[in-house]
Short mmCIF file of C-alpha atoms and ligand atoms in Angstrom, two decimals:
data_model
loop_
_atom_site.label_atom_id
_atom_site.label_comp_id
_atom_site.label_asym_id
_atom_site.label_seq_id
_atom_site.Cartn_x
_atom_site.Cartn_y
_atom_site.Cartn_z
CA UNK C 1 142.01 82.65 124.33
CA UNK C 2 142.32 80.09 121.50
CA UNK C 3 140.91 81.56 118.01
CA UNK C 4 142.20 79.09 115.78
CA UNK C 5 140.07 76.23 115.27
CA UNK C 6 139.57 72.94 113.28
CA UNK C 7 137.04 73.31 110.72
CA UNK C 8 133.50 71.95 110.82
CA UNK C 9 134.31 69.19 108.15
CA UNK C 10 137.37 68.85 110.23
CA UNK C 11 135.69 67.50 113.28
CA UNK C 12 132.72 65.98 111.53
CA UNK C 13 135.35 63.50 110.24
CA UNK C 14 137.23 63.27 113.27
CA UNK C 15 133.80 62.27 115.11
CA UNK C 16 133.22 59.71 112.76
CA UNK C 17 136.59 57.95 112.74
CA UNK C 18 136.95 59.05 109.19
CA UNK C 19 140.55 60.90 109.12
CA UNK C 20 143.74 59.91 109.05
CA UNK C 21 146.01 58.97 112.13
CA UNK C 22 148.20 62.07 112.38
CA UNK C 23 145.33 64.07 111.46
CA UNK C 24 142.96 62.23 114.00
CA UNK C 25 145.77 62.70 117.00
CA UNK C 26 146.29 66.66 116.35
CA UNK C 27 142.25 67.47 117.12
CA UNK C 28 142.43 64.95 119.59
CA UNK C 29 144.96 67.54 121.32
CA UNK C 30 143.06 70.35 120.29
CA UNK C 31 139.67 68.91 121.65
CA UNK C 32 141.61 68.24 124.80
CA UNK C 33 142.86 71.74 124.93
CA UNK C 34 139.87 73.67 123.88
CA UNK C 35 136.14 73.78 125.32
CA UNK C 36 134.97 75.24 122.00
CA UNK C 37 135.47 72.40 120.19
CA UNK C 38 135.03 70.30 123.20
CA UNK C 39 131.17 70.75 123.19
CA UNK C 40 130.91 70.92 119.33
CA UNK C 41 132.21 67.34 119.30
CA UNK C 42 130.04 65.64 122.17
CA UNK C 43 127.42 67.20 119.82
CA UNK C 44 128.31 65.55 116.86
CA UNK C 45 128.90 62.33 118.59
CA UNK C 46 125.80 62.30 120.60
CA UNK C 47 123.87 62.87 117.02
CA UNK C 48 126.23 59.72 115.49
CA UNK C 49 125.16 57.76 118.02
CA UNK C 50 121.57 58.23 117.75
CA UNK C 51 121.74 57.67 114.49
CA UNK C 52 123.11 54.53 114.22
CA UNK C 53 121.00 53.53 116.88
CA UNK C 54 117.76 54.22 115.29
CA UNK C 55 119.41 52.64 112.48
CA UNK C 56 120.31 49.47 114.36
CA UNK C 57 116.48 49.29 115.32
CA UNK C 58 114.54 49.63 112.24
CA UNK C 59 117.34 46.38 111.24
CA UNK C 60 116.24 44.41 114.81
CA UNK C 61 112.58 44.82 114.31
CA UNK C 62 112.68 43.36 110.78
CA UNK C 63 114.16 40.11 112.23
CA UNK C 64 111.77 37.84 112.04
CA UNK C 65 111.68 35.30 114.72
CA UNK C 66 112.93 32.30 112.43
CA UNK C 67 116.05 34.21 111.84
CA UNK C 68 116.83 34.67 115.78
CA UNK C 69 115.81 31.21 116.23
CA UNK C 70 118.26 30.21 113.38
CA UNK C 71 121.41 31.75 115.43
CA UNK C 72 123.46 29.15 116.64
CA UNK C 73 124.35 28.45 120.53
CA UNK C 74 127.92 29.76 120.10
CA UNK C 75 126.99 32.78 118.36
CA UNK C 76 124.36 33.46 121.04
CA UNK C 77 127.09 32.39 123.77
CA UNK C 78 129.60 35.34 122.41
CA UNK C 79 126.61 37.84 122.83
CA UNK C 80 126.69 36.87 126.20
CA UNK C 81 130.32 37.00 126.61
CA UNK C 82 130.43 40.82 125.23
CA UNK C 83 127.76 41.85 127.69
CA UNK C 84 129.12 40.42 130.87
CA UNK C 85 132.72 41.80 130.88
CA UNK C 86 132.75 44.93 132.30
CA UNK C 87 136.56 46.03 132.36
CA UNK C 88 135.92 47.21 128.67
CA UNK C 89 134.11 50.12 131.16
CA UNK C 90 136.62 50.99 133.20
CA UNK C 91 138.15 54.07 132.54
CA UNK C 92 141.89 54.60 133.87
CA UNK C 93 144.46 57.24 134.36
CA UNK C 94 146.95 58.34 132.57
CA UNK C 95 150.32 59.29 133.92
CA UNK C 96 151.84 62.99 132.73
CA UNK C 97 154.58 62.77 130.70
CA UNK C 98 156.83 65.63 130.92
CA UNK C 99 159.75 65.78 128.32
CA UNK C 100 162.82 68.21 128.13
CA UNK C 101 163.65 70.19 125.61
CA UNK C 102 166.82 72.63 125.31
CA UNK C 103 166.38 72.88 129.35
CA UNK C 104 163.24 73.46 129.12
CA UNK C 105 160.11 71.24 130.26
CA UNK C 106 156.99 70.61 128.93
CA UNK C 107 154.41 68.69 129.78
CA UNK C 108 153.10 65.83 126.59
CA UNK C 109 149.44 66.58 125.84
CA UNK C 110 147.49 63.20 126.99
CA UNK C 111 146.75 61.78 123.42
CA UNK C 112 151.04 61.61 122.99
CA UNK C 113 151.35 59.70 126.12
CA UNK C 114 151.25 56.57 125.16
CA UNK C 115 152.96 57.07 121.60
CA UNK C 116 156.63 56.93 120.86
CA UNK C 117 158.85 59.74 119.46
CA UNK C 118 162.02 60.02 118.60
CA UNK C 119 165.43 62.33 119.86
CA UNK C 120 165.14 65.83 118.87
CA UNK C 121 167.59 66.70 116.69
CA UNK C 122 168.97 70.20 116.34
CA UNK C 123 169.23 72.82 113.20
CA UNK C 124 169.93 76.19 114.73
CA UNK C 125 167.02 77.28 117.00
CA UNK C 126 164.88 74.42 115.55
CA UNK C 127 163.95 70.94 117.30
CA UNK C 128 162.08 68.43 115.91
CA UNK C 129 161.22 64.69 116.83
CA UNK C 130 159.03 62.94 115.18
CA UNK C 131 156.08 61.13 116.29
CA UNK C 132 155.89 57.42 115.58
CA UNK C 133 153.26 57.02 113.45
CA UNK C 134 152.93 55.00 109.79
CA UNK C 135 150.39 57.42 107.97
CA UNK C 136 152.59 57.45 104.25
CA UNK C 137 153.01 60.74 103.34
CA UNK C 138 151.78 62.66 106.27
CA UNK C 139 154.51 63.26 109.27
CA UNK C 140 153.52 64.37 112.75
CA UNK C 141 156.20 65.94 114.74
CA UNK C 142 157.37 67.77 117.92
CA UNK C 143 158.89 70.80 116.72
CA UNK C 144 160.87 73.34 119.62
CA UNK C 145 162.14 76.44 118.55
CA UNK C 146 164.10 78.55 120.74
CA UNK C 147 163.69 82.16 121.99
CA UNK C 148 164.06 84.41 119.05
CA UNK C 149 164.00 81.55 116.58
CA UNK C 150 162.25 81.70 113.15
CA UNK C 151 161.50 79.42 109.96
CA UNK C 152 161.98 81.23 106.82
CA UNK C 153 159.03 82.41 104.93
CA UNK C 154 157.45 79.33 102.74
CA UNK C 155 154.56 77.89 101.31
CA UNK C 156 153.73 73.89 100.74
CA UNK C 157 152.69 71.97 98.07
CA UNK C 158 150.76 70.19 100.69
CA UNK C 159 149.12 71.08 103.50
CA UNK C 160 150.82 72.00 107.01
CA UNK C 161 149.08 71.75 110.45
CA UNK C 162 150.83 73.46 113.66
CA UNK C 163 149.11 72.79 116.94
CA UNK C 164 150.69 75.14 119.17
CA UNK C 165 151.26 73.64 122.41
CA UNK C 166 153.58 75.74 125.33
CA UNK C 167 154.68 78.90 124.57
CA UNK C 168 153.89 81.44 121.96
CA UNK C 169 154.59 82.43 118.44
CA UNK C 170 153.50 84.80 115.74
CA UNK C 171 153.57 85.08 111.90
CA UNK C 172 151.80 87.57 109.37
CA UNK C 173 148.42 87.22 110.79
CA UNK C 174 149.52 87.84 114.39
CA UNK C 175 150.02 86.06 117.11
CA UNK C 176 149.04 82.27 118.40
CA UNK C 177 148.37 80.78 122.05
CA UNK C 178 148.80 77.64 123.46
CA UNK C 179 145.95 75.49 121.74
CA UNK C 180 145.87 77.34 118.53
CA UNK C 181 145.41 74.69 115.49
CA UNK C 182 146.95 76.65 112.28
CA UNK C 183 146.13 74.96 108.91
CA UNK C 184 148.15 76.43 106.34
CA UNK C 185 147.65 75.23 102.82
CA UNK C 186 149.78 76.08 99.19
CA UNK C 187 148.07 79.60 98.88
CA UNK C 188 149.22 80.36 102.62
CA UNK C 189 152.68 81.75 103.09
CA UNK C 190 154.10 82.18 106.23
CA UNK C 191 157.46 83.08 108.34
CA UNK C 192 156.60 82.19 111.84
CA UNK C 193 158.89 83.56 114.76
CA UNK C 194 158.93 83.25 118.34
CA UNK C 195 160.34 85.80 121.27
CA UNK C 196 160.30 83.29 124.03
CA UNK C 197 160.53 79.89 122.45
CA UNK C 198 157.85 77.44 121.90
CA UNK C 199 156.27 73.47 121.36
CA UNK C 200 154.18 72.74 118.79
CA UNK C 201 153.02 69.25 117.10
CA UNK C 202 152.80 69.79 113.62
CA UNK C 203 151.17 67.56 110.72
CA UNK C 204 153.27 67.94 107.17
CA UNK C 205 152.45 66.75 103.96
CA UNK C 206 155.15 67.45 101.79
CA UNK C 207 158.40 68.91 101.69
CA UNK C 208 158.35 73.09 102.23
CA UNK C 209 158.92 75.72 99.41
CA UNK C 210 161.09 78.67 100.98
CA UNK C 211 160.40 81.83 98.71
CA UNK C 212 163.48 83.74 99.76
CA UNK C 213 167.10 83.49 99.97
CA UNK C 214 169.15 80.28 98.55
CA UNK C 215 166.68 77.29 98.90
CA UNK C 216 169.64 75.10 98.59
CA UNK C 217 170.96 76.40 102.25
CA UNK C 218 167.47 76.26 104.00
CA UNK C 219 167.05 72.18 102.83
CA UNK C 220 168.45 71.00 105.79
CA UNK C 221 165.32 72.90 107.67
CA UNK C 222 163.01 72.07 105.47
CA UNK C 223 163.98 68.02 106.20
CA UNK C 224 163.69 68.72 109.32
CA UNK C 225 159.85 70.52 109.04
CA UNK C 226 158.57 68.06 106.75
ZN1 ZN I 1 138.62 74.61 119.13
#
């Protein structure tokens, strides 16, 4: 069962179109894979929408007639126009996309369909391609690690965001299922591992710190995290 979720603010701003693109596509997974949050957000939506609707109201009902009179034909015409296509209803299927990683397969989550990523490219046990997205500083990526792989322990100046996706892993506060969203911020340190291998999508902010060991030789992971 999944017991890591998105905060409330989290979702709030998600509903309202308010986050950023990486940020916006990892609960977009999550909501997908999680009922929980599911629910919470029709909720929230279902309360946006009636408030901009009573909103919109209150607005119509102080137009005076002069004012509607005073729209123009064309402007009148493109109301029209909105209301009588219907294909902005239709509502069509998206194709799986399974990808292979390392032998293994995995199945995309639907909200990375239709968005490009790179090759994987290998350090070790570690994986990653990234997601094409522009958001500046922020950098979504698919990260693999292989059976028995681990990232060194290490905190962020940032924030970090795994979204656990096939597979399983576990760090200091136990262990994580397919769904799982993990924010981890600079007072959070971690060392993930993983017995069988796993997929997440993670959100990075910043380069990592690693607290152990000879920072110098973990750089080329930590490029490849961030
Ligand atoms: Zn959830």
């Amino acid at each position: 069962m999944i017991k890591h979720h998105p905060s409330e603010t989290l979702l709030t701003q998600y509903c309202s179109a308010s986050l950023s693109a990486s940020l916006s596509l990892a609960i977009s997974i999550h909501v997908d894979m999680c009922p929980v949050c599911q629910a919470k957000a029709e909720k929230i939506e279902a309360s946006n929408a009636e408030t901009l609707f009573s909103t919109k109201l209150d607005a119509l009902e102080q137009t005076t007639n002069e004012e509607l009179e005073s729209l123009n034909e064309s402007e009148l015409n493109f109301f029209d126009m909105i209301t009588a296509d219907d294909s902005i209803d239709e509502v069509y299927e998206v194709e799986p996309v399974s990808i292979k990683v390392n032998e293994h397969n995995y199945q995309l989550p639907r909200a990375l369909t239709r968005i490009s990523h790179s090759k994987f490219t290998q350090v070790g046990k570690l994986a990653r391609s990234r997601v094409a997205l522009d958001d500046g500083a922020l950098r979504s990526s698919l990260l693999h690690i292989d059976a028995g792989g681990e990232i060194p322990e290490h905190t962020h100046t940032g924030f970090e965001v795994t979204l656990l996706l096939d597979g399983e892993f576990s760090d200091e506060e136990g262990k994580y299922v397919p769904g799982d969203f993990i924010w981890q911020d600079g007072s959070h340190q971690h060392t993930p591992l993983t017995k069988d291998g796993c997929l997440c999508f993670t959100v990075v902010s910043s380069a990592l710190h690693f607290n152990k060991g000879f920072s110098k030789l973990l750089n080329p992971i930590g490029n490849l995290i961030y």
